[in-house]
Tab-separated table of C-alpha atoms in Angstrom:
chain	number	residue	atom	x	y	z
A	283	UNK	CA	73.980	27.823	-25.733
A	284	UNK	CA	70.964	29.295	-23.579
A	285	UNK	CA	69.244	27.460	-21.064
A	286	UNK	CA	65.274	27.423	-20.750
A	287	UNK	CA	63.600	29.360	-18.508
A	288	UNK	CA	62.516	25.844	-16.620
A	289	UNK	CA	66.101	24.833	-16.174
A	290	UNK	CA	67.343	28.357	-15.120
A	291	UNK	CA	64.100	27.993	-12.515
A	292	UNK	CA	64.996	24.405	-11.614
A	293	UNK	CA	69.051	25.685	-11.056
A	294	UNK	CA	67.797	28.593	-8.881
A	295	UNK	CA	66.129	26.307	-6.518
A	296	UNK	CA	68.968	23.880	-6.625
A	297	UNK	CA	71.142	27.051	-5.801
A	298	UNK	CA	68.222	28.483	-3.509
A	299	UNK	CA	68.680	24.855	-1.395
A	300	UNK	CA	72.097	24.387	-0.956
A	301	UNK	CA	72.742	28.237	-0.097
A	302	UNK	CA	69.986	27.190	2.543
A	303	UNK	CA	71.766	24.364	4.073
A	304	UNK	CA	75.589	26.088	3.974
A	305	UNK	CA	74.951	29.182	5.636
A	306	UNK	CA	71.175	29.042	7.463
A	307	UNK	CA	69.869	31.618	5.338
A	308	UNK	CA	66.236	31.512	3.896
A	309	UNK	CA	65.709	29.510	0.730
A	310	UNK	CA	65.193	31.808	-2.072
A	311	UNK	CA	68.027	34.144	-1.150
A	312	UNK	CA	70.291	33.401	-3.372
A	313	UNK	CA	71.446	35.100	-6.895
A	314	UNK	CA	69.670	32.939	-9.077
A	315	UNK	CA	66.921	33.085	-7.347
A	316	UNK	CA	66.904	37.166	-7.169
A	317	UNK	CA	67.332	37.361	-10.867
A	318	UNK	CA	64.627	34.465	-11.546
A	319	UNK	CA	62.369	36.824	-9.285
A	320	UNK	CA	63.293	39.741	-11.657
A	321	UNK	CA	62.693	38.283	-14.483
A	322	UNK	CA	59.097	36.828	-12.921
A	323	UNK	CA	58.477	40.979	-12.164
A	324	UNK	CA	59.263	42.149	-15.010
A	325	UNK	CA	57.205	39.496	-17.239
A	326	UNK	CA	54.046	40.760	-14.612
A	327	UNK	CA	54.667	44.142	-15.688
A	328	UNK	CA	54.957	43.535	-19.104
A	329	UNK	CA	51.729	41.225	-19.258
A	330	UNK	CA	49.758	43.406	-16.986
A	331	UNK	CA	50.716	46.339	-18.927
A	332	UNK	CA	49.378	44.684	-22.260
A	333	UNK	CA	46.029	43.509	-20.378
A	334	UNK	CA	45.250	47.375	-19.157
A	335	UNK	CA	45.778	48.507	-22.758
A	336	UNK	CA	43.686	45.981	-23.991
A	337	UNK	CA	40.781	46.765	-21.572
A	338	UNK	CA	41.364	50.493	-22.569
A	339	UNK	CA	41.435	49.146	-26.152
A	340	UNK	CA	37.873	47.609	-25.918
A	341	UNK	CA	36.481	50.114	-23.478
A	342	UNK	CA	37.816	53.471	-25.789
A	343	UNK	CA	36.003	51.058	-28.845
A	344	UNK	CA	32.595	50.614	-26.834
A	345	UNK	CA	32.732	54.694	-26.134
A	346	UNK	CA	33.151	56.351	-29.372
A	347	UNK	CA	30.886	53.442	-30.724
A	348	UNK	CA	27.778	53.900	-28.333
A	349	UNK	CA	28.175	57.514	-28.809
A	350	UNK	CA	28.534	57.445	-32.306
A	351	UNK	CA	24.973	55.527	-32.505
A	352	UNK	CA	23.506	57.840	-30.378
A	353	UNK	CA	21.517	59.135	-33.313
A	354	UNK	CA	17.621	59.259	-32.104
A	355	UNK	CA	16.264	62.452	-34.725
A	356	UNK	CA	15.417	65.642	-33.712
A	357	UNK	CA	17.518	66.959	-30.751
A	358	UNK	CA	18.710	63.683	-30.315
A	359	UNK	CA	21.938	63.211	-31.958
A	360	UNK	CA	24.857	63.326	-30.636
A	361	UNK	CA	26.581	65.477	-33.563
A	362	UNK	CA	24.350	68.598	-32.927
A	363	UNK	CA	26.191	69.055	-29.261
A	364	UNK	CA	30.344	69.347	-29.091
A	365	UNK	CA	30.563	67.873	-26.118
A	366	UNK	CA	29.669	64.474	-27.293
A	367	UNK	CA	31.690	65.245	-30.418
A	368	UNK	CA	34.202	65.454	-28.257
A	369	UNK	CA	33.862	62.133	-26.262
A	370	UNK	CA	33.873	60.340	-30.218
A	371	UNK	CA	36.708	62.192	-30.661
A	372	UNK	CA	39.021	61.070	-27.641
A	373	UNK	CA	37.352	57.863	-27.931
A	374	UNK	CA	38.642	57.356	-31.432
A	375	UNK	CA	41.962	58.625	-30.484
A	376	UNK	CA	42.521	56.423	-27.461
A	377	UNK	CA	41.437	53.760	-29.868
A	378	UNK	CA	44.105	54.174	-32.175
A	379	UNK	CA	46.857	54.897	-29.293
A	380	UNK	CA	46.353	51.461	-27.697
A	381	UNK	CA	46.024	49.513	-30.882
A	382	UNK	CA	49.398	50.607	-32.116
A	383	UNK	CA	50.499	49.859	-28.737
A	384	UNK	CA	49.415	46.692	-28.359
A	385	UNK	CA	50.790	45.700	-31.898
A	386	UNK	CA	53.977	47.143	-30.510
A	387	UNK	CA	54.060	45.135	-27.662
A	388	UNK	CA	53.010	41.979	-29.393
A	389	UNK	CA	55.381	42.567	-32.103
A	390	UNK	CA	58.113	42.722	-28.787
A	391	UNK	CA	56.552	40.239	-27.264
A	392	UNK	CA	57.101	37.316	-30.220
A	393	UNK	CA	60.486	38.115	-30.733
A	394	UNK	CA	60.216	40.855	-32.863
A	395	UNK	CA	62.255	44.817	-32.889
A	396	UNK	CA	61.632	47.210	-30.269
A	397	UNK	CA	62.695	50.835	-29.981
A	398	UNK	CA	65.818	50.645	-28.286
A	399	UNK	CA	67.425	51.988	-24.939
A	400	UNK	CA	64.510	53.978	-22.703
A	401	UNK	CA	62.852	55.462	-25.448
A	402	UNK	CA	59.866	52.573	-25.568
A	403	UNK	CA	59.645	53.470	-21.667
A	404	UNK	CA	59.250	56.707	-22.412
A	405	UNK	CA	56.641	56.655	-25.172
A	406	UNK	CA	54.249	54.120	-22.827
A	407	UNK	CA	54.662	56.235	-20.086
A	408	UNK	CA	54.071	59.816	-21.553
A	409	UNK	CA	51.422	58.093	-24.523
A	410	UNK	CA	49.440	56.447	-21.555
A	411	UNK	CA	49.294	59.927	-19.445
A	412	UNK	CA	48.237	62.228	-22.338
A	413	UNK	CA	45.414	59.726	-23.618
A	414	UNK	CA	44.219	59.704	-20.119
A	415	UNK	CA	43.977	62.868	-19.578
A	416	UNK	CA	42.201	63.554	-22.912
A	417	UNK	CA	40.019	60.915	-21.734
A	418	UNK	CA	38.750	62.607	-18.382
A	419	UNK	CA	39.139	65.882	-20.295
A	420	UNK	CA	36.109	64.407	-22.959
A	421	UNK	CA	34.025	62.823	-19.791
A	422	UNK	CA	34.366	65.470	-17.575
A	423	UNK	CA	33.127	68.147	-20.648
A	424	UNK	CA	30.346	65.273	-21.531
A	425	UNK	CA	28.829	64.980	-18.046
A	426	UNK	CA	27.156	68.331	-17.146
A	427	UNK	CA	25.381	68.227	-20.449
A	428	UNK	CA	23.775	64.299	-20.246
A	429	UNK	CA	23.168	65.466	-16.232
A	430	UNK	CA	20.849	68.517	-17.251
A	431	UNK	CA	19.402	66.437	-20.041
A	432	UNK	CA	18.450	63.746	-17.755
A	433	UNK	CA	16.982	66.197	-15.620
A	434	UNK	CA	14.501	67.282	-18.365
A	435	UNK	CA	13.760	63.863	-19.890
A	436	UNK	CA	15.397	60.890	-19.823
A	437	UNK	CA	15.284	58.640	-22.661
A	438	UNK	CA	17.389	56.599	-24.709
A	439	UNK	CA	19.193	59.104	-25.660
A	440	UNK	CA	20.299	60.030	-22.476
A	441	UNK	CA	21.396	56.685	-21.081
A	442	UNK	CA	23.209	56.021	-24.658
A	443	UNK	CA	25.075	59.594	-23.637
A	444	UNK	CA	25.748	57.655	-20.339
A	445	UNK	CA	26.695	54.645	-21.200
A	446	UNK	CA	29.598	56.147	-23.713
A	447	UNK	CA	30.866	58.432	-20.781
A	448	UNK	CA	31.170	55.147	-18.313
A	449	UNK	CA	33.154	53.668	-20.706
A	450	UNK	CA	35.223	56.801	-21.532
A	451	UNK	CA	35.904	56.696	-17.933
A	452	UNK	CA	36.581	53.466	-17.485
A	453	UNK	CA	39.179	53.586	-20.354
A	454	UNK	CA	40.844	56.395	-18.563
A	455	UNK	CA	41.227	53.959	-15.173
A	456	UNK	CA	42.969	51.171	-17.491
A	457	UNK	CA	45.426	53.815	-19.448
A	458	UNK	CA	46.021	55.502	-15.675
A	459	UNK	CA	46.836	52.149	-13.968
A	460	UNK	CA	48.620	51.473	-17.015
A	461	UNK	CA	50.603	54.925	-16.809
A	462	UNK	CA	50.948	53.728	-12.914
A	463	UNK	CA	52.919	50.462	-14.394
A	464	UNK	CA	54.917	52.016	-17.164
A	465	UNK	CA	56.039	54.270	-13.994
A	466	UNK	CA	57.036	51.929	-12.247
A	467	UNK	CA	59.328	49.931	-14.646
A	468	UNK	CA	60.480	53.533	-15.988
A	469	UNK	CA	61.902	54.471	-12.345
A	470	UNK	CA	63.285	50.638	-12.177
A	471	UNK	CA	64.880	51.116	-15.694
A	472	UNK	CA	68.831	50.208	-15.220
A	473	UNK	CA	71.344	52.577	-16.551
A	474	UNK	CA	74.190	50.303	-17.658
């Protein structure tokens, strides 16, 4: 028999009080409570994990999709330059990463298999590091060439160019913060 999470929460404090009133120390000291704070943590991580991805989910669609319909005729496509190739590129790669990822983590999430010991530490943290760094690799190779464009004219093609790179880039925040997190719980990982 397991208890619910309310009536482990509702023991701790029970625990956290009469701890308290025995020896004088702060409520919230106690066992229970540590491992109630624990488990609070670790749920943070896990949900604030999921809500980066997510963001890098919508932002990595938004990129390769704005870029993508950056087709204007004439000099203005996006396929007749590499570097914007590129950025569609990434884009649709980082895509793909943090969908499986967050179908992984939903999957966990409900109940459902995980890969087992550290090795789901291990892909989130390297997965999240290499598809930020391809992102900044695409933005920072995109950027010189919309910069000397806008220089000459800009149009709508230019600020389409643009607009795909902010987004690039701010995918590559979420998946970094993200990396940041799956860090954190990857240093915190027990080994028994």
């Amino acid at each position: 028999m397991s208890a619910a999470p309310g009536d482990v929460e509702k023991g701790a404090a029970a625990a956290d009080t009469g701890a308290a009133a025995k020896d004088g120390a702060p409520a919230g000291e106690g066992v229970v409570g540590a491992v109630v704070r624990r488990w609070r943590r670790q749920d943070l991580l896990d949900k604030s994990g999921s809500a980066l991805r997510a963001a890098a989910w919508a932002l990595s669609l938004l990129a390769f999709v704005v870029m993508g319909a950056n087709d204007h005729g004439d000099w203005k496509q996006f396929d007749n330059y590499e570097e914007y190739r590129y950025v569609v590129a990434i884009g649709v790669l980082a895509f793909i990463y943090t969908t499986l990822q967050l179908v992984r983590h939903g999957v966990r999430l409900t109940g459902g298999q995980d890969l087992q010991g550290k090795v789901p530490l291990l892909v989130d943290f390297a997965g999240d590091q290499v598809t930020a760094y391809l992102l900044m690799s695409a933005v920072s190779a995109a950027i010189p060439i919309t910069n000397r464009m806008r220089e000459g004219s800009d149009n709508v093609f230019t600020d389409s160019s643009a607009a795909s790179i902010s987004m690039a880039f701010l995918a590559f925040v979420c998946l970094a913060l993200s990396a940041l997190v799956s860090g954190f719980k990857l240093a915190k990982q027990t080994y028994i």
